[in-house]
Tab-separated table of N, CA, C and O in Angstrom:
chain	number	residue	atom	x	y	z
A	1	UNK	N	-0.383	7.345	20.877
A	1	UNK	CA	-0.710	6.914	19.545
A	1	UNK	C	-2.214	7.010	19.376
A	1	UNK	O	-2.979	6.648	20.253
A	2	UNK	N	-2.601	7.466	18.231
A	2	UNK	CA	-4.009	7.600	17.873
A	2	UNK	C	-4.204	6.903	16.534
A	2	UNK	O	-3.564	7.257	15.550
A	3	UNK	N	-5.043	5.901	16.492
A	3	UNK	CA	-5.320	5.185	15.250
A	3	UNK	C	-6.701	5.596	14.742
A	3	UNK	O	-7.633	5.738	15.525
A	4	UNK	N	-6.808	5.797	13.450
A	4	UNK	CA	-8.083	6.181	12.838
A	4	UNK	C	-8.411	5.208	11.724
A	4	UNK	O	-7.559	4.895	10.906
A	5	UNK	N	-9.619	4.764	11.709
A	5	UNK	CA	-10.098	3.919	10.620
A	5	UNK	C	-11.095	4.739	9.819
A	5	UNK	O	-11.967	5.397	10.385
A	6	UNK	N	-10.968	4.672	8.525
A	6	UNK	CA	-11.826	5.482	7.667
A	6	UNK	C	-12.132	4.734	6.385
A	6	UNK	O	-11.433	3.780	6.023
A	7	UNK	N	-13.152	5.187	5.710
A	7	UNK	CA	-13.466	4.666	4.369
A	7	UNK	C	-12.784	5.530	3.311
A	7	UNK	O	-13.027	5.369	2.139
A	8	UNK	N	-11.946	6.453	3.768
A	8	UNK	CA	-11.169	7.349	2.909
A	8	UNK	C	-12.027	8.353	2.173
A	8	UNK	O	-11.653	8.857	1.134
A	9	UNK	N	-13.190	8.657	2.720
A	9	UNK	CA	-13.981	9.741	2.161
A	9	UNK	C	-13.265	11.050	2.464
A	9	UNK	O	-12.690	11.234	3.541
A	10	UNK	N	-13.318	11.956	1.542
A	10	UNK	CA	-12.674	13.255	1.691
A	10	UNK	C	-13.092	13.937	2.996
A	10	UNK	O	-12.256	14.445	3.736
A	11	UNK	N	-14.377	13.893	3.305
A	11	UNK	CA	-14.875	14.558	4.513
A	11	UNK	C	-14.354	13.888	5.779
A	11	UNK	O	-14.061	14.558	6.763
A	12	UNK	N	-14.223	12.565	5.780
A	12	UNK	CA	-13.668	11.860	6.939
A	12	UNK	C	-12.205	12.229	7.155
A	12	UNK	O	-11.782	12.462	8.295
A	13	UNK	N	-11.446	12.278	6.083
A	13	UNK	CA	-10.035	12.653	6.197
A	13	UNK	C	-9.896	14.080	6.720
A	13	UNK	O	-9.014	14.376	7.529
A	14	UNK	N	-10.775	14.961	6.288
A	14	UNK	CA	-10.736	16.348	6.754
A	14	UNK	C	-10.997	16.424	8.255
A	14	UNK	O	-10.297	17.146	8.976
A	15	UNK	N	-11.961	15.677	8.753
A	15	UNK	CA	-12.264	15.678	10.189
A	15	UNK	C	-11.060	15.175	10.980
A	15	UNK	O	-10.696	15.739	12.022
A	16	UNK	N	-10.436	14.126	10.505
A	16	UNK	CA	-9.247	13.583	11.177
A	16	UNK	C	-8.135	14.629	11.211
A	16	UNK	O	-7.529	14.883	12.256
A	17	UNK	N	-7.874	15.252	10.084
A	17	UNK	CA	-6.794	16.244	10.037
A	17	UNK	C	-7.137	17.511	10.829
A	17	UNK	O	-6.252	18.141	11.394
A	18	UNK	N	-8.406	17.865	10.898
A	18	UNK	CA	-8.796	18.988	11.753
A	18	UNK	C	-8.477	18.661	13.219
A	18	UNK	O	-7.992	19.514	13.967
A	19	UNK	N	-8.734	17.421	13.620
A	19	UNK	CA	-8.424	17.003	14.993
A	19	UNK	C	-6.913	17.023	15.243
A	19	UNK	O	-6.458	17.493	16.296
A	20	UNK	N	-6.142	16.542	14.289
A	20	UNK	CA	-4.685	16.565	14.427
A	20	UNK	C	-4.169	17.998	14.528
A	20	UNK	O	-3.238	18.278	15.292
A	21	UNK	N	-4.771	18.902	13.778
A	21	UNK	CA	-4.396	20.318	13.847
A	21	UNK	C	-4.642	20.858	15.250
A	21	UNK	O	-3.782	21.539	15.826
A	22	UNK	N	-5.798	20.548	15.814
A	22	UNK	CA	-6.103	21.000	17.169
A	22	UNK	C	-5.098	20.454	18.179
A	22	UNK	O	-4.647	21.174	19.076
A	23	UNK	N	-4.734	19.181	18.042
A	23	UNK	CA	-3.751	18.582	18.947
A	23	UNK	C	-2.394	19.266	18.815
A	23	UNK	O	-1.729	19.544	19.815
A	24	UNK	N	-1.988	19.553	17.583
A	24	UNK	CA	-0.705	20.225	17.359
A	24	UNK	C	-0.719	21.645	17.918
A	24	UNK	O	0.252	22.086	18.535
A	25	UNK	N	-1.822	22.338	17.731
A	25	UNK	CA	-1.937	23.692	18.285
A	25	UNK	C	-1.922	23.670	19.808
A	25	UNK	O	-1.534	24.643	20.446
A	26	UNK	N	-2.327	22.542	20.394
A	26	UNK	CA	-2.295	22.369	21.839
A	26	UNK	C	-0.928	21.980	22.375
A	26	UNK	O	-0.764	21.761	23.569
A	27	UNK	N	0.046	21.870	21.489
A	27	UNK	CA	1.409	21.604	21.927
A	27	UNK	C	1.921	20.195	21.720
A	27	UNK	O	3.074	19.908	22.040
A	28	UNK	N	1.106	19.310	21.207
A	28	UNK	CA	1.569	17.945	20.960
A	28	UNK	C	2.352	17.858	19.661
A	28	UNK	O	2.046	18.556	18.695
A	29	UNK	N	3.358	17.009	19.641
A	29	UNK	CA	4.122	16.731	18.420
A	29	UNK	C	3.385	15.619	17.697
A	29	UNK	O	3.234	14.508	18.229
A	30	UNK	N	2.925	15.889	16.489
A	30	UNK	CA	2.101	14.937	15.745
A	30	UNK	C	2.831	14.486	14.479
A	30	UNK	O	3.264	15.305	13.672
A	31	UNK	N	2.952	13.175	14.334
A	31	UNK	CA	3.426	12.564	13.096
A	31	UNK	C	2.261	11.727	12.573
A	31	UNK	O	1.838	10.775	13.228
A	32	UNK	N	1.723	12.115	11.443
A	32	UNK	CA	0.568	11.436	10.862
A	32	UNK	C	1.026	10.559	9.707
A	32	UNK	O	1.531	11.060	8.710
A	33	UNK	N	0.873	9.255	9.851
A	33	UNK	CA	1.251	8.342	8.779
A	33	UNK	C	-0.003	7.914	8.027
A	33	UNK	O	-1.021	7.600	8.628
A	34	UNK	N	0.099	7.928	6.726
A	34	UNK	CA	-1.046	7.653	5.855
A	34	UNK	C	-0.640	6.666	4.763
A	34	UNK	O	0.381	6.852	4.114
A	35	UNK	N	-1.444	5.665	4.564
A	35	UNK	CA	-1.190	4.714	3.491
A	35	UNK	C	-2.490	4.498	2.732
A	35	UNK	O	-3.208	3.527	2.950
A	36	UNK	N	-2.796	5.447	1.883
A	36	UNK	CA	-3.998	5.318	1.062
A	36	UNK	C	-3.757	5.992	-0.275
A	36	UNK	O	-2.873	6.809	-0.422
A	37	UNK	N	-4.515	5.597	-1.245
A	37	UNK	CA	-4.398	6.195	-2.570
A	37	UNK	C	-5.376	5.538	-3.525
A	37	UNK	O	-6.097	4.616	-3.164
A	38	UNK	N	-5.389	6.044	-4.727
A	38	UNK	CA	-6.269	5.513	-5.759
A	38	UNK	C	-5.506	4.493	-6.586
A	38	UNK	O	-4.401	4.756	-7.031
A	39	UNK	N	-6.084	3.330	-6.798
A	39	UNK	CA	-5.437	2.266	-7.567
A	39	UNK	C	-5.655	2.537	-9.054
A	39	UNK	O	-6.563	1.991	-9.685
A	40	UNK	N	-4.813	3.418	-9.589
A	40	UNK	CA	-4.896	3.798	-10.997
A	40	UNK	C	-3.487	3.853	-11.578
A	40	UNK	O	-2.506	3.930	-10.854
A	41	UNK	N	-3.397	3.824	-12.899
A	41	UNK	CA	-2.107	3.839	-13.565
A	41	UNK	C	-1.723	5.182	-14.157
A	41	UNK	O	-0.703	5.301	-14.828
A	42	UNK	N	-2.536	6.206	-13.942
A	42	UNK	CA	-2.235	7.548	-14.441
A	42	UNK	C	-2.656	8.554	-13.378
A	42	UNK	O	-3.571	8.279	-12.592
A	43	UNK	N	-2.008	9.705	-13.338
A	43	UNK	CA	-2.371	10.686	-12.310
A	43	UNK	C	-3.846	11.079	-12.406
A	43	UNK	O	-4.311	11.448	-13.483
A	44	UNK	N	-4.566	10.983	-11.302
A	44	UNK	CA	-5.962	11.425	-11.329
A	44	UNK	C	-6.029	12.951	-11.355
A	44	UNK	O	-5.071	13.630	-10.989
A	45	UNK	N	-7.152	13.457	-11.796
A	45	UNK	CA	-7.337	14.916	-11.793
A	45	UNK	C	-7.379	15.418	-10.354
A	45	UNK	O	-7.975	14.774	-9.498
A	46	UNK	N	-6.736	16.543	-10.083
A	46	UNK	CA	-6.812	17.101	-8.731
A	46	UNK	C	-8.263	17.415	-8.374
A	46	UNK	O	-9.028	17.900	-9.208
A	47	UNK	N	-8.656	17.130	-7.139
A	47	UNK	CA	-10.041	17.416	-6.749
A	47	UNK	C	-10.291	18.922	-6.733
A	47	UNK	O	-9.425	19.700	-6.351
A	48	UNK	N	-11.469	19.306	-7.149
A	48	UNK	CA	-11.792	20.736	-7.209
A	48	UNK	C	-12.514	21.225	-5.961
A	48	UNK	O	-12.535	22.418	-5.695
A	49	UNK	N	-13.107	20.316	-5.211
A	49	UNK	CA	-13.873	20.732	-4.037
A	49	UNK	C	-13.517	19.904	-2.805
A	49	UNK	O	-14.378	19.472	-2.060
A	50	UNK	N	-12.231	19.705	-2.577
A	50	UNK	CA	-11.760	18.865	-1.488
A	50	UNK	C	-11.885	19.557	-0.132
A	50	UNK	O	-11.555	20.733	0.011
A	51	UNK	N	-12.342	18.821	0.870
A	51	UNK	CA	-12.276	19.271	2.262
A	51	UNK	C	-10.956	18.829	2.887
A	51	UNK	O	-10.441	19.472	3.799
A	52	UNK	N	-10.422	17.716	2.405
A	52	UNK	CA	-9.186	17.164	2.951
A	52	UNK	C	-7.978	18.061	2.694
A	52	UNK	O	-7.180	18.301	3.599
A	53	UNK	N	-7.825	18.560	1.473
A	53	UNK	CA	-6.616	19.336	1.152
A	53	UNK	C	-6.479	20.607	1.996
A	53	UNK	O	-5.389	20.871	2.510
A	54	UNK	N	-7.531	21.395	2.206
A	54	UNK	CA	-7.386	22.536	3.114
A	54	UNK	C	-7.089	22.105	4.556
A	54	UNK	O	-6.325	22.765	5.264
A	55	UNK	N	-7.667	20.970	4.981
A	55	UNK	CA	-7.385	20.468	6.326
A	55	UNK	C	-5.930	20.029	6.440
A	55	UNK	O	-5.276	20.257	7.465
A	56	UNK	N	-5.398	19.420	5.387
A	56	UNK	CA	-3.987	19.051	5.357
A	56	UNK	C	-3.109	20.293	5.424
A	56	UNK	O	-2.130	20.336	6.177
A	57	UNK	N	-3.447	21.322	4.666
A	57	UNK	CA	-2.695	22.593	4.714
A	57	UNK	C	-2.664	23.155	6.135
A	57	UNK	O	-1.607	23.559	6.626
A	58	UNK	N	-3.823	23.184	6.787
A	58	UNK	CA	-3.906	23.717	8.152
A	58	UNK	C	-3.053	22.900	9.115
A	58	UNK	O	-2.364	23.454	9.979
A	59	UNK	N	-3.101	21.588	8.968
A	59	UNK	CA	-2.336	20.715	9.856
A	59	UNK	C	-0.833	20.946	9.693
A	59	UNK	O	-0.097	21.040	10.687
A	60	UNK	N	-0.387	21.051	8.469
A	60	UNK	CA	1.038	21.279	8.219
A	60	UNK	C	1.466	22.620	8.795
A	60	UNK	O	2.512	22.730	9.438
A	61	UNK	N	0.641	23.640	8.606
A	61	UNK	CA	0.956	24.957	9.189
A	61	UNK	C	1.015	24.899	10.714
A	61	UNK	O	1.770	25.639	11.333
A	62	UNK	N	0.235	24.011	11.318
A	62	UNK	CA	0.215	23.876	12.777
A	62	UNK	C	1.382	23.039	13.293
A	62	UNK	O	1.575	22.935	14.493
A	63	UNK	N	2.146	22.430	12.374
A	63	UNK	CA	3.313	21.654	12.777
A	63	UNK	C	3.177	20.155	12.663
A	63	UNK	O	4.076	19.417	13.077
A	64	UNK	N	2.078	19.668	12.114
A	64	UNK	CA	1.908	18.233	11.918
A	64	UNK	C	2.862	17.770	10.813
A	64	UNK	O	2.922	18.380	9.744
A	65	UNK	N	3.622	16.712	11.082
A	65	UNK	CA	4.460	16.092	10.052
A	65	UNK	C	3.607	15.028	9.370
A	65	UNK	O	3.258	14.015	9.981
A	66	UNK	N	3.224	15.279	8.133
A	66	UNK	CA	2.371	14.359	7.380
A	66	UNK	C	3.233	13.467	6.500
A	66	UNK	O	4.016	13.954	5.689
A	67	UNK	N	3.092	12.154	6.684
A	67	UNK	CA	3.841	11.161	5.910
A	67	UNK	C	2.849	10.344	5.091
A	67	UNK	O	1.815	9.918	5.609
A	68	UNK	N	3.188	10.130	3.829
A	68	UNK	CA	2.304	9.384	2.933
A	68	UNK	C	3.074	8.262	2.245
A	68	UNK	O	4.256	8.391	1.955
A	69	UNK	N	2.363	7.180	1.942
A	69	UNK	CA	2.956	6.113	1.141
A	69	UNK	C	3.257	6.659	-0.249
A	69	UNK	O	2.560	7.529	-0.753
A	70	UNK	N	4.298	6.127	-0.856
A	70	UNK	CA	4.811	6.696	-2.104
A	70	UNK	C	3.839	6.601	-3.273
A	70	UNK	O	3.912	7.392	-4.185
A	71	UNK	N	2.971	5.696	-3.289
A	71	UNK	CA	2.055	5.573	-4.415
A	71	UNK	C	1.648	4.134	-4.638
A	71	UNK	O	0.495	3.838	-4.825
A	72	UNK	N	2.633	3.262	-4.601
A	72	UNK	CA	2.402	1.823	-4.666
A	72	UNK	C	1.857	1.314	-5.995
A	72	UNK	O	1.487	0.161	-6.093
A	73	UNK	N	1.790	2.153	-7.018
A	73	UNK	CA	1.203	1.725	-8.281
A	73	UNK	C	2.172	1.881	-9.449
A	73	UNK	O	1.770	2.173	-10.565
A	74	UNK	N	3.448	1.671	-9.174
A	74	UNK	CA	4.495	1.811	-10.183
A	74	UNK	C	4.227	0.917	-11.404
A	74	UNK	O	4.335	1.366	-12.539
A	75	UNK	N	3.874	-0.320	-11.165
A	75	UNK	CA	3.621	-1.240	-12.284
A	75	UNK	C	2.382	-0.827	-13.076
A	75	UNK	O	2.373	-0.899	-14.305
A	76	UNK	N	1.334	-0.379	-12.390
A	76	UNK	CA	0.135	0.097	-13.092
A	76	UNK	C	0.435	1.315	-13.960
A	76	UNK	O	-0.198	1.526	-14.986
A	77	UNK	N	1.413	2.122	-13.525
A	77	UNK	CA	1.780	3.327	-14.273
A	77	UNK	C	2.685	3.003	-15.457
A	77	UNK	O	3.075	3.898	-16.199
A	78	UNK	N	3.049	1.729	-15.628
A	78	UNK	CA	3.874	1.327	-16.765
A	78	UNK	C	5.337	1.145	-16.426
A	78	UNK	O	6.158	0.958	-17.320
A	79	UNK	N	5.678	1.176	-15.151
A	79	UNK	CA	7.065	0.995	-14.739
A	79	UNK	C	7.438	-0.469	-14.638
A	79	UNK	O	6.595	-1.323	-14.398
A	80	UNK	N	8.706	-0.736	-14.827
A	80	UNK	CA	9.222	-2.090	-14.696
A	80	UNK	C	9.720	-2.346	-13.288
A	80	UNK	O	9.896	-1.411	-12.504
A	81	UNK	N	9.982	-3.596	-12.951
A	81	UNK	CA	10.405	-3.932	-11.594
A	81	UNK	C	11.766	-3.347	-11.211
A	81	UNK	O	12.061	-3.214	-10.041
A	82	UNK	N	12.593	-2.993	-12.176
A	82	UNK	CA	13.922	-2.457	-11.848
A	82	UNK	C	14.079	-0.994	-12.262
A	82	UNK	O	15.190	-0.472	-12.276
A	83	UNK	N	13.005	-0.311	-12.573
A	83	UNK	CA	13.083	1.078	-13.010
A	83	UNK	C	12.460	2.034	-12.006
A	83	UNK	O	11.660	1.643	-11.165
A	84	UNK	N	12.857	3.268	-12.115
A	84	UNK	CA	12.333	4.313	-11.225
A	84	UNK	C	11.267	5.177	-11.895
A	84	UNK	O	10.640	5.986	-11.239
A	85	UNK	N	11.110	5.059	-13.161
A	85	UNK	CA	10.138	5.864	-13.902
A	85	UNK	C	9.144	4.923	-14.568
A	85	UNK	O	9.499	3.801	-14.916
A	86	UNK	N	7.946	5.313	-14.780
A	86	UNK	CA	7.333	6.556	-14.342
A	86	UNK	C	6.973	6.479	-12.869
A	86	UNK	O	6.857	5.405	-12.291
A	87	UNK	N	6.772	7.604	-12.277
A	87	UNK	CA	6.407	7.658	-10.873
A	87	UNK	C	4.900	7.501	-10.693
A	87	UNK	O	4.128	7.812	-11.594
A	88	UNK	N	4.507	6.997	-9.563
A	88	UNK	CA	3.085	6.958	-9.214
A	88	UNK	C	2.846	7.766	-7.936
A	88	UNK	O	1.918	7.510	-7.190
A	89	UNK	N	3.699	8.744	-7.705
A	89	UNK	CA	3.563	9.633	-6.551
A	89	UNK	C	2.840	10.883	-7.032
A	89	UNK	O	3.434	11.762	-7.652
A	90	UNK	N	1.529	10.946	-6.762
A	90	UNK	CA	0.687	11.987	-7.322
A	90	UNK	C	-0.034	12.769	-6.244
A	90	UNK	O	-0.119	12.366	-5.088
A	91	UNK	N	-0.642	13.858	-6.681
A	91	UNK	CA	-1.509	14.705	-5.869
A	91	UNK	C	-0.797	15.160	-4.597
A	91	UNK	O	0.329	15.642	-4.670
A	92	UNK	N	-1.420	15.008	-3.440
A	92	UNK	CA	-0.855	15.495	-2.181
A	92	UNK	C	0.412	14.755	-1.787
A	92	UNK	O	1.199	15.259	-0.998
A	93	UNK	N	0.661	13.587	-2.355
A	93	UNK	CA	1.836	12.803	-1.994
A	93	UNK	C	3.138	13.373	-2.563
A	93	UNK	O	4.214	13.010	-2.116
A	94	UNK	N	3.056	14.253	-3.546
A	94	UNK	CA	4.270	14.793	-4.158
A	94	UNK	C	4.560	16.217	-3.703
A	94	UNK	O	5.436	16.876	-4.245
A	95	UNK	N	3.868	16.699	-2.693
A	95	UNK	CA	4.093	18.048	-2.186
A	95	UNK	C	5.447	18.139	-1.492
A	95	UNK	O	5.918	17.179	-0.877
A	96	UNK	N	6.050	19.307	-1.545
A	96	UNK	CA	7.348	19.521	-0.891
A	96	UNK	C	7.229	19.587	0.630
A	96	UNK	O	8.223	19.435	1.320
A	97	UNK	N	6.024	19.804	1.157
A	97	UNK	CA	5.865	19.959	2.591
A	97	UNK	C	5.348	18.696	3.299
A	97	UNK	O	4.929	18.744	4.450
A	98	UNK	N	5.386	17.551	2.619
A	98	UNK	CA	5.052	16.268	3.239
A	98	UNK	C	6.230	15.317	3.046
A	98	UNK	O	7.092	15.532	2.189
A	99	UNK	N	6.247	14.265	3.839
A	99	UNK	CA	7.262	13.234	3.707
A	99	UNK	C	6.622	12.041	3.007
A	99	UNK	O	5.586	11.539	3.456
A	100	UNK	N	7.199	11.649	1.884
A	100	UNK	CA	6.689	10.507	1.135
A	100	UNK	C	7.674	9.361	1.298
A	100	UNK	O	8.865	9.538	1.123
A	101	UNK	N	7.169	8.192	1.658
A	101	UNK	CA	8.030	7.044	1.949
A	101	UNK	C	7.647	5.866	1.069
A	101	UNK	O	6.512	5.717	0.679
A	102	UNK	N	8.631	5.060	0.772
A	102	UNK	CA	8.410	3.870	-0.036
A	102	UNK	C	9.420	2.807	0.329
A	102	UNK	O	10.303	3.021	1.156
A	103	UNK	N	9.300	1.676	-0.297
A	103	UNK	CA	10.214	0.579	-0.064
A	103	UNK	C	10.437	-0.166	-1.359
A	103	UNK	O	9.667	-0.043	-2.311
A	104	UNK	N	11.496	-0.891	-1.412
A	104	UNK	CA	11.815	-1.712	-2.594
A	104	UNK	C	11.909	-3.159	-2.196
A	104	UNK	O	12.311	-3.473	-1.122
């Protein structure tokens, strides 16, 4: 197990994912769990100059299973306690090549 603490800066996340990519290329099975996001009620604009997103792409190609929290901002997005819409699963969390997890 490898635990990483970060301030969630894009560059810090990229360094972490670059390391995970190297470990996966070295033959290790990597499951990366992530629980971070922006506390907003509407989808933020996709970043235009991200270091993290290319690092995430590389890690997934290397075999890293990336898991992300579902969003956690359903109520901020205007959802009710018993409804499924609207979703707060945005940006990299809604990609088909990552596992997004949540709880009720």
